[in-house]
XYZ file of C-alpha atoms in Angstrom:
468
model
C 18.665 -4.761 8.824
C 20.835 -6.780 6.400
C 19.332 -7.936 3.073
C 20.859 -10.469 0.662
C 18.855 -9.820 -2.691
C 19.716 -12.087 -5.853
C 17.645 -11.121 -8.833
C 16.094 -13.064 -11.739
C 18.248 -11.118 -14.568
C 19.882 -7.610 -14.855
C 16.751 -5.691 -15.878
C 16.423 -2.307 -14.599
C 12.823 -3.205 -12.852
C 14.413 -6.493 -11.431
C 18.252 -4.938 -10.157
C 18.024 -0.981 -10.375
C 14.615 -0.555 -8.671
C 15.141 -2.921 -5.971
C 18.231 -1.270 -4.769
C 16.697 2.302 -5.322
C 14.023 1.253 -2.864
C 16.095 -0.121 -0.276
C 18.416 2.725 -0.503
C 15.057 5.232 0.822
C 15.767 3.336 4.250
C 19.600 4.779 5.255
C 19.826 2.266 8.227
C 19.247 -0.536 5.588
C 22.343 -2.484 4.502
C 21.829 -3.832 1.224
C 23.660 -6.448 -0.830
C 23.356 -7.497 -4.801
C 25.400 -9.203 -7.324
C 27.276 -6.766 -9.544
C 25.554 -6.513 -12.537
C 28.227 -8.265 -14.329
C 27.639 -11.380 -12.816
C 23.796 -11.611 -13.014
C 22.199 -13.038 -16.172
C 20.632 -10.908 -19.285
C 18.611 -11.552 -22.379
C 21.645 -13.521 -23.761
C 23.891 -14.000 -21.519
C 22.956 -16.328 -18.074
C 24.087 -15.094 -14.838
C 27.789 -16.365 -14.051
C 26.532 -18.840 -10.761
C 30.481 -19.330 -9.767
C 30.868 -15.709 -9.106
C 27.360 -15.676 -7.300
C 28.822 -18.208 -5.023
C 32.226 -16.598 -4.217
C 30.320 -13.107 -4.092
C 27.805 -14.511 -1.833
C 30.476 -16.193 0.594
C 32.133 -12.800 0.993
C 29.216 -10.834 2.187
C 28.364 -10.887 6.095
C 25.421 -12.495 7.566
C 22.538 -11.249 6.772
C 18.616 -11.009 8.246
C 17.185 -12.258 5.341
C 17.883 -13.726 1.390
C 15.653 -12.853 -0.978
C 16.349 -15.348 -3.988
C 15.139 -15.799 -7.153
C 15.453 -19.422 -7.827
C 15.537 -19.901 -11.332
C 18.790 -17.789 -11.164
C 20.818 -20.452 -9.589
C 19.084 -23.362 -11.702
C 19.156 -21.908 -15.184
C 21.035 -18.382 -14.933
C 17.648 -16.411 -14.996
C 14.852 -16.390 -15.951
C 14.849 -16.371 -19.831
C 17.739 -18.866 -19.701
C 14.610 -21.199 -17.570
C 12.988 -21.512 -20.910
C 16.082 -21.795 -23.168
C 18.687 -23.935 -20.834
C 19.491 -27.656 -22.376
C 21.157 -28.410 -19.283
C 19.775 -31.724 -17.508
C 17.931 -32.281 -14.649
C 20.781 -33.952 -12.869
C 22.917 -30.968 -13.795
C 20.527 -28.596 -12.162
C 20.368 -30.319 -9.118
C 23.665 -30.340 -8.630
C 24.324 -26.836 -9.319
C 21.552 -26.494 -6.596
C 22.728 -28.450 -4.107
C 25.958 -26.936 -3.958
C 24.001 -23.334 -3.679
C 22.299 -24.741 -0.799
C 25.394 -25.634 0.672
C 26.457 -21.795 0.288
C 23.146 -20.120 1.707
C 23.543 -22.564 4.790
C 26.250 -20.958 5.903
C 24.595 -17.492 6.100
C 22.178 -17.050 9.145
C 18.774 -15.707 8.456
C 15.426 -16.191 6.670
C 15.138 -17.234 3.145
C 12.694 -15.846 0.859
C 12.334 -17.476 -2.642
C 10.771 -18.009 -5.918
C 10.752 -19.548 -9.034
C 8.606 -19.311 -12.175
C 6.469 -21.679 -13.880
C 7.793 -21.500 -17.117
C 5.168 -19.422 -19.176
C 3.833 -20.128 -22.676
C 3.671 -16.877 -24.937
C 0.438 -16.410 -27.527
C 2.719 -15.114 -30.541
C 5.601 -15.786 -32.693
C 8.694 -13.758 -31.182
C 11.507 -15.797 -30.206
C 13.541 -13.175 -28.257
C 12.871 -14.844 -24.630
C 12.165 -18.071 -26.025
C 13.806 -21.109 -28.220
C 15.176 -20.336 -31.781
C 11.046 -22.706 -33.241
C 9.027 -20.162 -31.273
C 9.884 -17.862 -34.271
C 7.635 -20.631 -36.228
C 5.799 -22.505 -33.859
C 5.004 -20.632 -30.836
C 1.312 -19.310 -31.544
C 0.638 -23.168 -32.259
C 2.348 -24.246 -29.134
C 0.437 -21.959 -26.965
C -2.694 -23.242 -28.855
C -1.967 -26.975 -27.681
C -1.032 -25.967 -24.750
C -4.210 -24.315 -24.159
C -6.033 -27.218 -26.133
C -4.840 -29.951 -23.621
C -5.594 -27.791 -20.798
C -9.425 -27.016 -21.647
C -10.158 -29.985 -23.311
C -7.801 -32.996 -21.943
C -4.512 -34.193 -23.313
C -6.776 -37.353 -26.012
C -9.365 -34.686 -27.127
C -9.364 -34.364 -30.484
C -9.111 -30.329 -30.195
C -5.050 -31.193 -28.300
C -4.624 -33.927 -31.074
C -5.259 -31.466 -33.973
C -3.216 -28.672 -32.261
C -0.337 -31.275 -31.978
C -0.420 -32.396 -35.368
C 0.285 -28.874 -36.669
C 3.805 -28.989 -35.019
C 6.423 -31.367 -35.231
C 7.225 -33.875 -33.291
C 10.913 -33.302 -32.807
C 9.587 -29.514 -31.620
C 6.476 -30.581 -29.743
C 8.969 -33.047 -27.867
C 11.497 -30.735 -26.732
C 9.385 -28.317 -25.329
C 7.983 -30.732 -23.104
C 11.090 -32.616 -22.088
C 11.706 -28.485 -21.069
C 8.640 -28.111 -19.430
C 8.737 -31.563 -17.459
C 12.150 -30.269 -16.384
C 11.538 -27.161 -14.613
C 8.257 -28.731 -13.471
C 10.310 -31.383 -11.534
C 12.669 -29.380 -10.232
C 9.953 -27.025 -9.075
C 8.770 -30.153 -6.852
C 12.269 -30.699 -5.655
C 12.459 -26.971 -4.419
C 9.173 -27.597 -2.204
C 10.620 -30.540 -0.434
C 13.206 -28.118 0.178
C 10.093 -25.824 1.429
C 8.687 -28.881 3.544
C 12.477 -29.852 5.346
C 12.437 -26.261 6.706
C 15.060 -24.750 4.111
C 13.060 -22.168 2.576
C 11.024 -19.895 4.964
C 8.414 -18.977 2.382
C 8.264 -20.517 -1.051
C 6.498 -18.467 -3.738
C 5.709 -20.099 -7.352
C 4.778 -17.498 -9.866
C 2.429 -17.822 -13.168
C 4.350 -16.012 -15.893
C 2.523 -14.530 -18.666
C -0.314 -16.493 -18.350
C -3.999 -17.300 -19.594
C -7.046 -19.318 -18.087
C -5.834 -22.459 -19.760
C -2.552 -23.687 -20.356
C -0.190 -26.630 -19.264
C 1.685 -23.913 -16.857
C -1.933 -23.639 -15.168
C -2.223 -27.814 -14.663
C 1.572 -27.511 -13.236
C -0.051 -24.443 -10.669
C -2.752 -27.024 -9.766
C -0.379 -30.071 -9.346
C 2.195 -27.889 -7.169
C -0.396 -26.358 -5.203
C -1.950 -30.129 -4.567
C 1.302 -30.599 -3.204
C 1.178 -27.523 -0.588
C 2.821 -25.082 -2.678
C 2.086 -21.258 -2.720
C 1.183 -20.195 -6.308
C 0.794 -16.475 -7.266
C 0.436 -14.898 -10.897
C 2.736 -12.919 -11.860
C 6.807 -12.979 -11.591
C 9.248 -10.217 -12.103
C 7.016 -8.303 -9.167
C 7.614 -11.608 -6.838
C 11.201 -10.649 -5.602
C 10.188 -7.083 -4.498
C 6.873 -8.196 -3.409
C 8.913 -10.430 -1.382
C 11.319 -7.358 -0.407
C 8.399 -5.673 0.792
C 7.617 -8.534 3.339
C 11.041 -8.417 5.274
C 9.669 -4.736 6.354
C 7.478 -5.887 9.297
C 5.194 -2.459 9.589
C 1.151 -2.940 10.487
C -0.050 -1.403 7.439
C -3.238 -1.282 6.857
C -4.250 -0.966 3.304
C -7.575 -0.149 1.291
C -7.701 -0.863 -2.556
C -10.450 1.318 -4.464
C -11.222 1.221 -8.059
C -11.891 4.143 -10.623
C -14.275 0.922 -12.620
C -15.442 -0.886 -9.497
C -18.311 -2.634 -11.838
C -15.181 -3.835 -13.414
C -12.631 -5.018 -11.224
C -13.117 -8.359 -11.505
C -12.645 -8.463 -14.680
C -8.957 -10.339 -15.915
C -6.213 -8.791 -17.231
C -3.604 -8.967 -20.448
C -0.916 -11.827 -18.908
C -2.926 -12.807 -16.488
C -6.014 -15.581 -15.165
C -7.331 -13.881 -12.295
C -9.030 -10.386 -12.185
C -7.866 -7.513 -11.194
C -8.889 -7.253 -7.912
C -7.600 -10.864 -6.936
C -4.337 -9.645 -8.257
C -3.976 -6.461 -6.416
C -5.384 -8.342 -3.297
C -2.781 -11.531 -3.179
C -0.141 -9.107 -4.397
C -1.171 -6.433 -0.727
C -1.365 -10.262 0.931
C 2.305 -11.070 0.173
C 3.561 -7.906 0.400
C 2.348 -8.068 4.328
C -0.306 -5.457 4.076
C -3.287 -6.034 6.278
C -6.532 -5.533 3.992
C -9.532 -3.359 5.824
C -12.086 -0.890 5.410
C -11.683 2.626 3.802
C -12.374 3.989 7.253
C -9.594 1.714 9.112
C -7.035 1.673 6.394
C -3.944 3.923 6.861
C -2.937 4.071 3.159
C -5.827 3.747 -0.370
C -4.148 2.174 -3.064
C -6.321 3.365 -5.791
C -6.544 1.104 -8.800
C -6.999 2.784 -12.603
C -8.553 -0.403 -13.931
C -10.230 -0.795 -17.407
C -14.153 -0.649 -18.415
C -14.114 -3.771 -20.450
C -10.668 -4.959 -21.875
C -6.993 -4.024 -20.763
C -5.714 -1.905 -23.248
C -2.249 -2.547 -24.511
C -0.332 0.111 -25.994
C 2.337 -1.354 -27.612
C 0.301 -3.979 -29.850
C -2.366 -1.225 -30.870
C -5.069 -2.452 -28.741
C -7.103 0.524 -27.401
C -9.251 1.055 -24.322
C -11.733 3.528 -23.322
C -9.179 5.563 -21.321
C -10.179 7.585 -17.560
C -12.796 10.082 -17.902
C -14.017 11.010 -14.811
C -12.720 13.462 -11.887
C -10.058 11.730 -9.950
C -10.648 12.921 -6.404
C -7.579 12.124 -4.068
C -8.334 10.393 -1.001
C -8.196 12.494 2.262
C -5.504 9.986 3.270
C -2.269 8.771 2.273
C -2.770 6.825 -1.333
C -0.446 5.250 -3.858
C -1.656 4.863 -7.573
C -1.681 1.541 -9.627
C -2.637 2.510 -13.450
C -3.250 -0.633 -14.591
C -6.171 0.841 -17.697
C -3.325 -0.175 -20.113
C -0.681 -3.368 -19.563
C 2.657 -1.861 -20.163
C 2.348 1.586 -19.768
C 0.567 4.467 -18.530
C -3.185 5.864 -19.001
C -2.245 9.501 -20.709
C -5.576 10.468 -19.385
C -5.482 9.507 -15.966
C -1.883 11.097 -15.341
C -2.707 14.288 -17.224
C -6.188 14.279 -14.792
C -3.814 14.180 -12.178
C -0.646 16.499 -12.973
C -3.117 18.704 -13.803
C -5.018 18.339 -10.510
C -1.317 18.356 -8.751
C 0.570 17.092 -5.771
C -1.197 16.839 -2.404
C 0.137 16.088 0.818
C -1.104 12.606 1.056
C 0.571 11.474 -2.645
C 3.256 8.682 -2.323
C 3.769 6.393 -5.255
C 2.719 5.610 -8.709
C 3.623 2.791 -10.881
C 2.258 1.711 -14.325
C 4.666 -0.967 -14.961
C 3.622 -3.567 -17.516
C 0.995 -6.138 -15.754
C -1.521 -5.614 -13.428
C 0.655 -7.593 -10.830
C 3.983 -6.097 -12.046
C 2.457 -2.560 -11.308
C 0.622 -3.679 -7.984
C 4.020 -5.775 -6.392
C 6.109 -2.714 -6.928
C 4.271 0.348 -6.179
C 3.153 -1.977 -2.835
C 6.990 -2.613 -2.030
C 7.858 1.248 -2.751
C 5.025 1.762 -0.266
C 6.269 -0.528 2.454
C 10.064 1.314 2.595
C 8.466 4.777 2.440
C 5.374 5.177 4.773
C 6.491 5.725 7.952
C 10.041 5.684 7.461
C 12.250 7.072 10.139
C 15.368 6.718 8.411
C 13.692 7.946 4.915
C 16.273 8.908 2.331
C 14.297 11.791 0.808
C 16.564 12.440 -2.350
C 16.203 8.294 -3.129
C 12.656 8.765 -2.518
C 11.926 11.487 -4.806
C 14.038 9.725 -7.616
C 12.459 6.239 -7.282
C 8.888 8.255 -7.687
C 10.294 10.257 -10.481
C 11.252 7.247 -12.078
C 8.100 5.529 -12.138
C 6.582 8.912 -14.229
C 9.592 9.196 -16.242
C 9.751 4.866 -17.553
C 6.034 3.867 -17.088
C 3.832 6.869 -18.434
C 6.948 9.492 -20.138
C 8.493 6.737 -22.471
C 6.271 3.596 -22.547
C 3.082 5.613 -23.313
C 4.249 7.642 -25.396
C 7.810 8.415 -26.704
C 7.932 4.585 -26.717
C 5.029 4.852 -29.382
C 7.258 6.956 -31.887
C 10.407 4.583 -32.232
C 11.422 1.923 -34.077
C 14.467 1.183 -33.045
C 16.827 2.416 -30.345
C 17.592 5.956 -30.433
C 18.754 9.226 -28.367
C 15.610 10.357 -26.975
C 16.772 12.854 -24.662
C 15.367 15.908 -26.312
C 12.188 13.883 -26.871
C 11.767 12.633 -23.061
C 12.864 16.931 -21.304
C 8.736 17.917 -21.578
C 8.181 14.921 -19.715
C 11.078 15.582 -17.503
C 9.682 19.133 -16.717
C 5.948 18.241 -16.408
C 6.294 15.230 -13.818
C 8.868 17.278 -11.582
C 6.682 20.325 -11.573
C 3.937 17.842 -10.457
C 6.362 16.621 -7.530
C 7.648 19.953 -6.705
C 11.043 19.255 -6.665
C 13.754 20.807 -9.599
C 13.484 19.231 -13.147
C 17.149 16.776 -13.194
C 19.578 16.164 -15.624
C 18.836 12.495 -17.114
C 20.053 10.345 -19.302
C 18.678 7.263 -20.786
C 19.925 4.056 -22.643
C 18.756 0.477 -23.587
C 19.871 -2.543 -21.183
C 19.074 -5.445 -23.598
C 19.374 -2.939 -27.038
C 15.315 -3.209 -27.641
C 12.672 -1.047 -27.414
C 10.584 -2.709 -24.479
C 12.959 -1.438 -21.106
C 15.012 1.692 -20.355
C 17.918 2.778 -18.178
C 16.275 6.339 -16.700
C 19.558 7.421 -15.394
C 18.552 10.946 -12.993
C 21.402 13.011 -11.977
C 20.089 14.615 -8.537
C 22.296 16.292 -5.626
C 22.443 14.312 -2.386
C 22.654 16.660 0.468
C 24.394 15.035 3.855
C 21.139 15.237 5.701
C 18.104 13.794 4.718
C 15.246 15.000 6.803
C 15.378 11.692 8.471
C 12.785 12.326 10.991
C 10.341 12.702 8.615
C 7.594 10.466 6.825
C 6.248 10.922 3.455
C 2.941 11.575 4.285
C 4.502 14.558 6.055
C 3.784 17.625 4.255
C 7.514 18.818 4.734
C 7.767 16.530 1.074
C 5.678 18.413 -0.687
């Protein structure tokens, strides 16, 4: 199979892990923008080179796309782009033009722009430094309340109108050309047509724009930087059947940090998308088990504690993959160190406790989909990608994360870490290296040095004890 994979920025989580996952299956053929050309936290992608680079590459079986790429240069540049609607549409139109000429199905996505609750201006325009916490409180205002209650008027007279303007000018932008993409849906361009809720909260204007685009037949999903490898995951057409249980079942429908569903409608549209087949603990050939939260999502970073795992984690006596979600952006110390000290069975395959609840569930789900059953598995690829996970999600973001601030060499720091989660995957402890992608603290490069042998047990699947 040929895939055609164009990613929302150059994130490790949205270009790295994507290709590391693709690269388990050795009969895949895989194709992505250099780096170089694909857009960061300050620089948008370079669309001209996209094109030629995309008119060089053979046919392919399927495009995954992440729309807001093409229209804005990624996804931060979505919320920060002054370009005009009839400059987008161009730019699209001639893209379309391009992807026509490759045969195949097209996957795509694009993001309803989100609306942060704080201050930071990093992803967002230069007044969300000074006026972000009171445009997300509008925002929510004329959401709950309606756009002449005196709740959205008093919100809007706390920002001015020159501010209050643009950002809906922005908004009414990418909402339009959001509708233009699902005519493109309805003509038969796009094969399936995901729109994702970034960031998001119960109320909002980015929730009225889900409601209005879903009025209008569109497929709306929360979440976003998950959506391209959830997608990924649904070019793999396997029967999986999959059963998600809960270390807080009295609490899984509870919502998380980022998000306006709960947890378990999350995990279950995230299994839906990702082609997994949902059934009974009995019938199901994988358990994704869920380390959800009592009462409130913890959140590392900002402070915000939780009552962390407890209890005896008892594996399933099938094949299972682990979604931490007890803390948004990072892992539950107490839940890993339950199970390192536990150790690997034969029925272990993933874990992932990458920041959301739908973050975590998309890619542990699309890690899943490449690695059960795989005749062609890449073992080496396998055991890094899994390594990875331990070594980003629970080794730096819960904790050396927690002892910076500011960039630094934290290769001494991270070698315990190193040592612990290979000893818990039985395989040798690697040489690794990491740096910082966008030069802040919130993503890292986890660069592992491992030998590729010239065979790669192809014959075997990772439920097969030969891993272990």
């Amino acid at each position: 199979m040929r895939i055609c994979f164009i990613p929302i920025d150059n994130r490790p989580v949205c270009c790295s892990l994507p290709a590391d996952i693709a690269a388990c299956d050795t009969s895949m053929e895989f194709f992505i923008p250099p780096k170089e050309f694909i857009g960061g936290l300050n620089k948008p992608a370079n669309i001209e080179k996209i094109y030629d680079w995309l008119h060089n590459i053979p046919a392919v079986d399927c495009t995954i796309l992440s729309l807001d790429t093409i229209a804005y240069g990624g996804l931060i540049p979505s919320r920060r782009s002054n370009l005009s609607i009839n400059e987008i549409q161009s730019r699209l139109e001639k893209f379309k033009t391009v992807l026509q000429n490759k045969s195949g199905k097209i996957f795509a996505f694009s993001s309803i722009m989100r609306i942060s609750n704080n201050n930071i201006n990093i992803e967002e325009k230069e007044y969300w430094a000074e006026y972000g916490k009171k445009i997300f409180n509008y925002s929510f205002a004329r959401s709950k309340y309606g756009e002449n209650s005196k709740e959205c008027r008093n919100a809007a007279a706390l920002i001015p109108a020159a501010v209050l303007d643009d950002y809906l000018s922005t908004r009414k932008r990418n909402f339009e050309i959001n509708k233009l993409y699902l005519k493109w849906k309805q003509e038969g361009f796009f094969n399936l047509l995901i729109f994702s809720k970034d960031d998001t909260a119960q109320y909002g204007i980015n929730i009225d724009e889900a409601h209005e685009l879903q009025k209008l037949g569109a497929d709306v999903i929360t979440g976003a930087d998950e959506i391209p490898l959830t997608l990924l995951a649904r070019t793999i057409e396997k029967n999986i059947s999959i059963c998600p249980i809960f270390t807080e079942e009295n609490s899984k429908n509870l919502i998380s940090n980022y998000e306006d569903v709960s947890v378990a409608t999350s995990v279950i549209r995230q299994a839906e998308l990702a082609g997994f087949k949902l059934t009974s603990y009995k019938d199901a050939d994988i358990i994704l088990v869920i380390n959800n939260f009592k009462e409130h999502q913890g959140e590392i970073v900002m402070k915000i504690d939780t009552e962390p795992f407890n209890g005896n984690f008892i594996p399933p006596d099938k094949p299972y993959i682990i979604a931490d979600v007890r803390f948004a952006n990072g892992a539950d110390n107490a839940f890993v160190n339950t199970l390192f000290n536990q150790g690997k069975d034969k029925n272990f395959i993933a874990y992932s406790a990458w920041n959301t609840t739908a973050n975590t569930t998309g890619s542990l789900l699309c890690i899943t989909k490449f690695v059960y059953r795989q005749q062609n598995l890449n073992r080496k690829m396998y055991e890094k990608l899994v390594l990875t996970r331990f070594l980003d999600d629970w080794a730096y973001q819960a904790n050396i994360r927690q002892t910076l601030k500011e960039t630094a060499d934290i290769t001494n720091q991270m070698q315990p870490y190193i040592e612990k989660a290979a000893e818990f995957l039985k395989i040798p402890a690697p040489k690794c290296t990491f740096d910082y992608p966008w030069m802040r603290l919130f993503e890292i490069n986890v660069n592992i040095e491992m030998e590729v042998k010239d065979e790669f047990n192809r014959s075997h699947t990772v439920s097969d004890s030969s891993l272990n």
